[in-house]
Amino acid sequence: MGWKGKIGVLGAGRMGSALVKGFLGSGFPAKDILVSDKDEARLRHLAREGVRAVSDNLELVKGADAIFVAVKPGDVRRTLDEIKGLIGSKLIVSVAAGVPIRKLEEKLEKAKVIRAMPNLPCQVREGAIAYSRGKLVSGEDARVAGELLGRLGVAVELSEDMLDVATGLSGSGPAYFYLAIDALTKAAVEDGMPREVALKLAAQTAKGAGETLLKTGATPQELIDAVRSPKGTTERGLEALEKRGVAKAFGEALRAAAKRARELAG
Ligand SMILES: NC(=O)c1ccc[n+]([C@@H]2O[C@H](COP(=O)([O-])OP(=O)(O)OC[C@H]3O[C@@H](n4cnc5c(N)ncnc54)[C@H](OP(=O)(O)O)[C@@H]3O)[C@@H](O)[C@H]2O)c1
């Protein structure tokens, strides 16, 4: 972890705040993080963490070496028009869903552009992040981008045509798992379990399932088979899910989200 520059996060909404919190949690010095937003309340909230919060995007661009653009996809064009004169050859990491590198490079002629798809667990450094590099990004720039994004969780470089798929998988994905956790919790509560306990068991089960996959290297099917015994409890649960087409629905969720990402690109 050798990069010594300053990070700028433009847009302090849900994702921008998650990035700031993740960088802070990784030990990146608060004094080397700048954040800007139009909304003063959001800035005040982050300023309490010790980062430099500014309302002027140009001040942020001047002061930062690597700039994360975390505004809504529809605001990217306007935002880049505002800052492009000061970007020069700085590293720009756009996290906007759907906005292709080509469009970012058209605006920022000399900038080194990375397009990334993070997710909200970046705030606790458990993010799943996919990223692609633009044409002016050197090997060293890509290493820096990988180092910075790696502070927020697991970061993988992919070809750009996979980023909309990553949006449907890991960008939107936390919501799919929250939905499952919420549904399981509600059912347990209906059957008499205290909400707090049910939520803790459901969330830890999701975490434990993911951790087991990552740490053992076993396939999901192998792990399903390890939980399921013939005519046992899990089999009954899985049959109920199958009857409702849940596996197919997850595939459809990924594709619908990826399609929406392509639409947002305009
Ligand atoms: N949320 C997620 O889970 C997630 C996951 C992966 C990627 N992303 C991407 O992250 C980006 C931000 O999403 P979000 O959910 O964080 O949205 P958000 O909560 O609406 O945050 C965007 C923030 O940027 C501000 N903003 C807009 N234009 C600006 C400008 N020109 N200068 C300074 N600030 C400006 C907005 O202010 P106003 O509200 O006043 O406009 C808002 O505070 C999107 O492009 C999205 O695709 C989000």
Short mmCIF file of C-alpha atoms and ligand atoms in Angstrom, two decimals:
data_model
loop_
_atom_site.label_atom_id
_atom_site.label_comp_id
_atom_site.label_asym_id
_atom_site.label_seq_id
_atom_site.Cartn_x
_atom_site.Cartn_y
_atom_site.Cartn_z
CA MET A 1 0.00 0.00 0.00
CA GLY A 2 2.35 2.67 -1.18
CA TRP A 3 0.32 5.37 -2.93
CA LYS A 4 0.74 8.71 -1.18
CA GLY A 5 -1.61 11.06 -3.07
CA LYS A 6 -4.86 12.72 -2.10
CA ILE A 7 -8.26 11.21 -2.81
CA GLY A 8 -11.21 13.36 -3.92
CA VAL A 9 -14.76 12.01 -3.76
CA LEU A 10 -17.14 14.13 -5.86
CA GLY A 11 -20.71 13.46 -4.71
CA ALA A 12 -21.34 12.63 -1.06
CA GLY A 13 -24.53 10.61 -1.47
CA ARG A 14 -24.90 6.97 -0.55
CA MET A 15 -22.04 5.64 -2.66
CA GLY A 16 -19.72 8.62 -2.18
CA SER A 17 -20.15 8.40 1.60
CA ALA A 18 -19.52 4.64 1.49
CA LEU A 19 -16.26 5.26 -0.40
CA VAL A 20 -15.14 7.88 2.13
CA LYS A 21 -15.96 5.63 5.10
CA GLY A 22 -14.20 2.69 3.47
CA PHE A 23 -11.04 4.68 2.79
CA LEU A 24 -11.05 5.99 6.36
CA GLY A 25 -11.62 2.48 7.71
CA SER A 26 -8.65 1.25 5.67
CA GLY A 27 -6.40 3.70 7.51
CA PHE A 28 -6.15 6.26 4.70
CA PRO A 29 -5.43 9.59 6.46
CA ALA A 30 -8.55 11.75 6.81
CA LYS A 31 -6.50 14.86 5.98
CA ASP A 32 -5.75 13.37 2.54
CA ILE A 33 -9.41 12.83 1.64
CA LEU A 34 -11.51 15.59 0.09
CA VAL A 35 -15.21 15.35 -0.55
CA SER A 36 -17.59 17.69 -2.35
CA ASP A 37 -21.34 17.85 -2.76
CA LYS A 38 -24.08 20.37 -3.43
CA ASP A 39 -25.78 19.35 -0.19
CA GLU A 40 -24.31 21.08 2.87
CA ALA A 41 -25.88 18.64 5.35
CA ARG A 42 -24.17 15.68 3.69
CA LEU A 43 -20.87 17.52 3.75
CA ARG A 44 -21.21 18.41 7.43
CA HIS A 45 -21.88 14.75 8.20
CA LEU A 46 -18.65 13.67 6.52
CA ALA A 47 -16.64 16.61 7.86
CA ARG A 48 -17.26 15.17 11.32
CA GLU A 49 -15.09 12.22 10.24
CA GLY A 50 -12.20 14.64 9.77
CA VAL A 51 -12.10 14.72 5.96
CA ARG A 52 -11.94 18.01 4.04
CA ALA A 53 -15.48 18.73 2.90
CA VAL A 54 -15.87 21.43 0.25
CA SER A 55 -18.89 22.74 -1.63
CA ASP A 56 -16.83 23.68 -4.69
CA ASN A 57 -16.04 20.82 -7.08
CA LEU A 58 -13.17 22.80 -8.60
CA GLU A 59 -11.50 23.11 -5.21
CA LEU A 60 -11.78 19.35 -4.84
CA VAL A 61 -10.26 18.69 -8.26
CA LYS A 62 -7.38 21.09 -7.59
CA GLY A 63 -6.58 19.43 -4.29
CA ALA A 64 -6.90 15.75 -5.24
CA ASP A 65 -4.73 13.39 -7.29
CA ALA A 66 -7.31 10.62 -7.76
CA ILE A 67 -10.91 11.74 -8.16
CA PHE A 68 -13.88 9.43 -7.61
CA VAL A 69 -16.95 10.68 -9.45
CA ALA A 70 -19.95 9.46 -7.44
CA VAL A 71 -22.87 11.44 -8.85
CA LYS A 72 -25.94 9.87 -10.48
CA PRO A 73 -25.37 8.68 -14.06
CA GLY A 74 -27.61 11.46 -15.37
CA ASP A 75 -25.45 14.09 -13.59
CA VAL A 76 -22.10 12.83 -14.91
CA ARG A 77 -22.04 14.82 -18.15
CA ARG A 78 -22.82 18.14 -16.42
CA THR A 79 -20.34 17.43 -13.64
CA LEU A 80 -17.51 16.61 -16.05
CA ASP A 81 -18.25 19.77 -18.05
CA GLU A 82 -17.76 21.72 -14.84
CA ILE A 83 -14.44 20.14 -13.85
CA LYS A 84 -12.81 19.10 -17.12
CA GLY A 85 -10.63 22.21 -17.42
CA LEU A 86 -8.77 21.27 -14.23
CA ILE A 87 -8.50 17.52 -14.62
CA GLY A 88 -5.43 17.42 -16.85
CA SER A 89 -3.91 13.97 -16.59
CA LYS A 90 -5.26 13.13 -13.12
CA LEU A 91 -6.74 9.73 -12.35
CA ILE A 92 -10.53 9.74 -12.61
CA VAL A 93 -12.54 6.83 -11.23
CA SER A 94 -16.19 6.99 -12.25
CA VAL A 95 -18.55 4.76 -10.29
CA ALA A 96 -21.62 5.80 -12.29
CA ALA A 97 -23.69 2.84 -13.43
CA GLY A 98 -23.84 2.41 -17.17
CA VAL A 99 -21.68 5.38 -18.23
CA PRO A 100 -19.09 3.97 -20.66
CA ILE A 101 -15.39 4.86 -20.62
CA ARG A 102 -15.75 6.23 -24.16
CA LYS A 103 -18.17 8.93 -22.95
CA LEU A 104 -15.91 9.84 -20.03
CA GLU A 105 -12.86 10.07 -22.28
CA GLU A 106 -14.69 12.21 -24.83
CA LYS A 107 -15.13 14.84 -22.12
CA LEU A 108 -11.80 14.46 -20.37
CA GLU A 109 -9.33 14.31 -23.19
CA LYS A 110 -6.12 13.69 -21.27
CA ALA A 111 -7.46 12.12 -18.10
CA LYS A 112 -6.67 8.60 -17.07
CA VAL A 113 -10.11 7.08 -16.74
CA ILE A 114 -11.14 4.10 -14.69
CA ARG A 115 -14.75 2.95 -14.71
CA ALA A 116 -15.64 1.07 -11.56
CA MET A 117 -18.73 -0.65 -10.19
CA PRO A 118 -18.48 -0.78 -6.39
CA ASN A 119 -21.26 -1.59 -3.94
CA LEU A 120 -22.41 -0.19 -0.60
CA PRO A 121 -20.54 -2.74 1.58
CA CYS A 122 -17.45 -0.71 0.59
CA GLN A 123 -18.34 1.37 3.66
CA VAL A 124 -17.25 -1.53 5.89
CA ARG A 125 -14.47 -2.61 3.52
CA GLU A 126 -16.42 -5.65 2.36
CA GLY A 127 -17.15 -4.30 -1.10
CA ALA A 128 -17.21 -6.31 -4.31
CA ILE A 129 -15.79 -4.04 -6.98
CA ALA A 130 -15.34 -4.55 -10.71
CA TYR A 131 -13.34 -2.06 -12.75
CA SER A 132 -11.99 -1.40 -16.24
CA ARG A 133 -9.29 0.92 -17.47
CA GLY A 134 -9.43 3.57 -20.18
CA LYS A 135 -6.95 3.97 -23.00
CA LEU A 136 -4.60 6.47 -21.31
CA VAL A 137 -4.25 4.43 -18.11
CA SER A 138 -0.70 3.13 -17.67
CA GLY A 139 0.20 -0.07 -15.86
CA GLU A 140 1.21 2.03 -12.84
CA ASP A 141 -2.12 3.96 -12.88
CA ALA A 142 -4.02 0.68 -13.00
CA ARG A 143 -1.95 -0.59 -10.09
CA VAL A 144 -2.85 2.54 -8.09
CA ALA A 145 -6.54 2.14 -8.96
CA GLY A 146 -6.39 -1.52 -7.91
CA GLU A 147 -4.65 -0.53 -4.66
CA LEU A 148 -7.23 2.15 -3.82
CA LEU A 149 -10.25 0.01 -4.71
CA GLY A 150 -8.68 -2.96 -2.93
CA ARG A 151 -8.82 -0.93 0.30
CA LEU A 152 -12.62 -1.13 0.01
CA GLY A 153 -12.96 -4.88 -0.42
CA VAL A 154 -12.34 -7.31 -3.26
CA ALA A 155 -11.51 -5.50 -6.52
CA VAL A 156 -11.28 -7.29 -9.86
CA GLU A 157 -10.33 -5.84 -13.23
CA LEU A 158 -12.65 -6.90 -16.03
CA SER A 159 -13.21 -6.03 -19.67
CA GLU A 160 -15.62 -3.12 -19.91
CA ASP A 161 -18.38 -5.15 -21.55
CA MET A 162 -18.71 -7.00 -18.22
CA LEU A 163 -19.35 -3.91 -16.10
CA ASP A 164 -23.09 -3.74 -16.71
CA VAL A 165 -23.26 -7.42 -15.79
CA ALA A 166 -21.28 -6.60 -12.62
CA THR A 167 -23.81 -3.84 -11.92
CA GLY A 168 -26.61 -6.42 -11.93
CA LEU A 169 -24.53 -8.90 -9.92
CA SER A 170 -22.55 -7.07 -7.24
CA GLY A 171 -23.56 -3.39 -7.63
CA SER A 172 -27.25 -4.06 -7.03
CA GLY A 173 -26.60 -7.46 -5.42
CA PRO A 174 -26.55 -6.42 -1.75
CA ALA A 175 -30.23 -5.49 -2.09
CA TYR A 176 -31.10 -9.02 -3.26
CA PHE A 177 -29.47 -10.48 -0.17
CA TYR A 178 -31.11 -7.92 2.12
CA LEU A 179 -34.45 -8.93 0.63
CA ALA A 180 -33.75 -12.58 1.45
CA ILE A 181 -32.56 -11.69 4.98
CA ASP A 182 -35.64 -9.55 5.55
CA ALA A 183 -38.05 -12.23 4.32
CA LEU A 184 -36.43 -14.92 6.48
CA THR A 185 -36.43 -12.61 9.49
CA LYS A 186 -40.11 -11.74 9.04
CA ALA A 187 -41.08 -15.42 8.80
CA ALA A 188 -39.12 -16.24 11.96
CA VAL A 189 -40.75 -13.31 13.78
CA GLU A 190 -44.20 -14.50 12.65
CA ASP A 191 -43.31 -17.85 14.16
CA GLY A 192 -42.45 -16.23 17.49
CA MET A 193 -38.74 -15.40 17.41
CA PRO A 194 -37.69 -11.96 18.72
CA ARG A 195 -36.88 -9.67 15.73
CA GLU A 196 -33.41 -8.77 16.92
CA VAL A 197 -32.42 -12.42 17.30
CA ALA A 198 -33.97 -13.44 13.98
CA LEU A 199 -32.19 -10.63 12.12
CA LYS A 200 -28.88 -11.52 13.72
CA LEU A 201 -29.24 -15.20 12.81
CA ALA A 202 -30.33 -14.41 9.24
CA ALA A 203 -27.54 -11.86 8.61
CA GLN A 204 -24.88 -14.09 10.13
CA THR A 205 -26.15 -17.00 8.03
CA ALA A 206 -25.74 -14.91 4.86
CA LYS A 207 -22.27 -13.79 5.96
CA GLY A 208 -21.25 -17.32 6.96
CA ALA A 209 -22.47 -18.79 3.66
CA GLY A 210 -20.43 -16.25 1.67
CA GLU A 211 -17.34 -16.61 3.85
CA THR A 212 -17.46 -20.41 3.58
CA LEU A 213 -17.59 -20.19 -0.20
CA LEU A 214 -14.68 -17.74 -0.34
CA LYS A 215 -12.52 -19.56 2.21
CA THR A 216 -13.02 -23.21 1.21
CA GLY A 217 -13.08 -22.80 -2.56
CA ALA A 218 -15.94 -25.32 -2.72
CA THR A 219 -18.67 -24.72 -5.31
CA PRO A 220 -22.13 -23.47 -4.27
CA GLN A 221 -23.60 -26.83 -5.31
CA GLU A 222 -21.08 -28.74 -3.17
CA LEU A 223 -21.99 -26.58 -0.20
CA ILE A 224 -25.73 -26.99 -0.85
CA ASP A 225 -25.16 -30.74 -0.90
CA ALA A 226 -23.28 -30.50 2.39
CA VAL A 227 -26.28 -28.83 4.08
CA ARG A 228 -28.93 -30.96 2.43
CA SER A 229 -29.54 -34.54 3.45
CA PRO A 230 -32.08 -36.75 1.67
CA LYS A 231 -35.60 -36.15 2.96
CA GLY A 232 -34.22 -33.71 5.54
CA THR A 233 -35.22 -30.18 6.55
CA THR A 234 -33.10 -28.27 4.00
CA GLU A 235 -34.48 -30.36 1.17
CA ARG A 236 -37.99 -29.30 2.12
CA GLY A 237 -36.88 -25.65 2.24
CA LEU A 238 -35.16 -25.86 -1.14
CA GLU A 239 -38.22 -27.53 -2.67
CA ALA A 240 -40.35 -24.61 -1.49
CA LEU A 241 -37.92 -22.16 -3.16
CA GLU A 242 -37.85 -24.21 -6.35
CA LYS A 243 -41.65 -24.30 -6.51
CA ARG A 244 -41.56 -20.48 -6.59
CA GLY A 245 -38.82 -20.34 -9.23
CA VAL A 246 -36.45 -18.41 -6.95
CA ALA A 247 -33.23 -19.44 -8.74
CA LYS A 248 -34.67 -18.29 -12.08
CA ALA A 249 -35.86 -15.05 -10.47
CA PHE A 250 -32.30 -14.24 -9.32
CA GLY A 251 -31.07 -14.63 -12.89
CA GLU A 252 -33.85 -12.36 -14.09
CA ALA A 253 -32.97 -9.78 -11.42
CA LEU A 254 -29.34 -9.62 -12.62
CA ARG A 255 -30.41 -9.19 -16.26
CA ALA A 256 -33.04 -6.56 -15.47
CA ALA A 257 -30.52 -4.51 -13.46
CA ALA A 258 -27.84 -4.84 -16.16
CA LYS A 259 -30.36 -3.74 -18.80
CA ARG A 260 -31.25 -0.71 -16.69
CA ALA A 261 -27.55 0.18 -16.39
CA ARG A 262 -27.31 0.22 -20.20
CA GLU A 263 -30.42 2.43 -20.39
CA LEU A 264 -28.98 4.88 -17.85
CA ALA A 265 -25.96 5.36 -20.11
CA GLY A 266 -28.38 7.04 -22.52
N1 LIG B 1 -26.06 3.33 -4.30
C1 LIG B 1 -25.45 2.22 -4.72
O1 LIG B 1 -25.63 1.12 -4.17
C2 LIG B 1 -24.46 2.30 -5.85
C3 LIG B 1 -23.70 1.16 -6.18
C4 LIG B 1 -22.76 1.26 -7.22
C5 LIG B 1 -22.64 2.44 -7.94
N2 LIG B 1 -23.42 3.50 -7.63
C6 LIG B 1 -23.27 4.72 -8.42
O2 LIG B 1 -22.87 5.76 -7.57
C7 LIG B 1 -23.36 6.99 -8.09
C8 LIG B 1 -24.03 7.75 -6.95
O3 LIG B 1 -25.15 6.98 -6.51
P1 LIG B 1 -25.81 7.24 -5.09
O4 LIG B 1 -26.73 6.12 -4.86
O5 LIG B 1 -24.74 7.56 -4.12
O6 LIG B 1 -26.63 8.58 -5.44
P2 LIG B 1 -26.98 9.77 -4.47
O7 LIG B 1 -27.20 9.25 -3.10
O8 LIG B 1 -28.06 10.56 -5.15
O9 LIG B 1 -25.63 10.63 -4.43
C9 LIG B 1 -25.21 11.49 -5.44
C10 LIG B 1 -24.79 12.78 -4.77
O10 LIG B 1 -24.12 13.62 -5.71
C11 LIG B 1 -24.64 14.94 -5.57
N3 LIG B 1 -24.38 15.68 -6.81
C12 LIG B 1 -25.05 15.61 -7.98
N4 LIG B 1 -24.48 16.42 -8.89
C13 LIG B 1 -23.44 17.03 -8.27
C14 LIG B 1 -22.47 17.97 -8.67
N5 LIG B 1 -22.46 18.48 -9.91
N6 LIG B 1 -21.54 18.36 -7.78
C15 LIG B 1 -21.54 17.87 -6.52
N7 LIG B 1 -22.43 16.97 -6.08
C16 LIG B 1 -23.37 16.55 -6.94
C17 LIG B 1 -26.09 14.72 -5.28
O11 LIG B 1 -26.71 15.87 -4.77
P3 LIG B 1 -28.28 16.06 -5.07
O12 LIG B 1 -28.99 14.94 -4.37
O13 LIG B 1 -28.56 17.40 -4.46
O14 LIG B 1 -28.45 16.01 -6.56
C18 LIG B 1 -25.97 13.60 -4.24
O15 LIG B 1 -25.66 14.08 -2.96
C19 LIG B 1 -24.32 6.67 -9.22
O16 LIG B 1 -23.76 7.00 -10.45
C20 LIG B 1 -24.55 5.18 -9.08
O17 LIG B 1 -24.72 4.57 -10.35
C21 LIG B 1 -24.32 3.47 -6.60
#
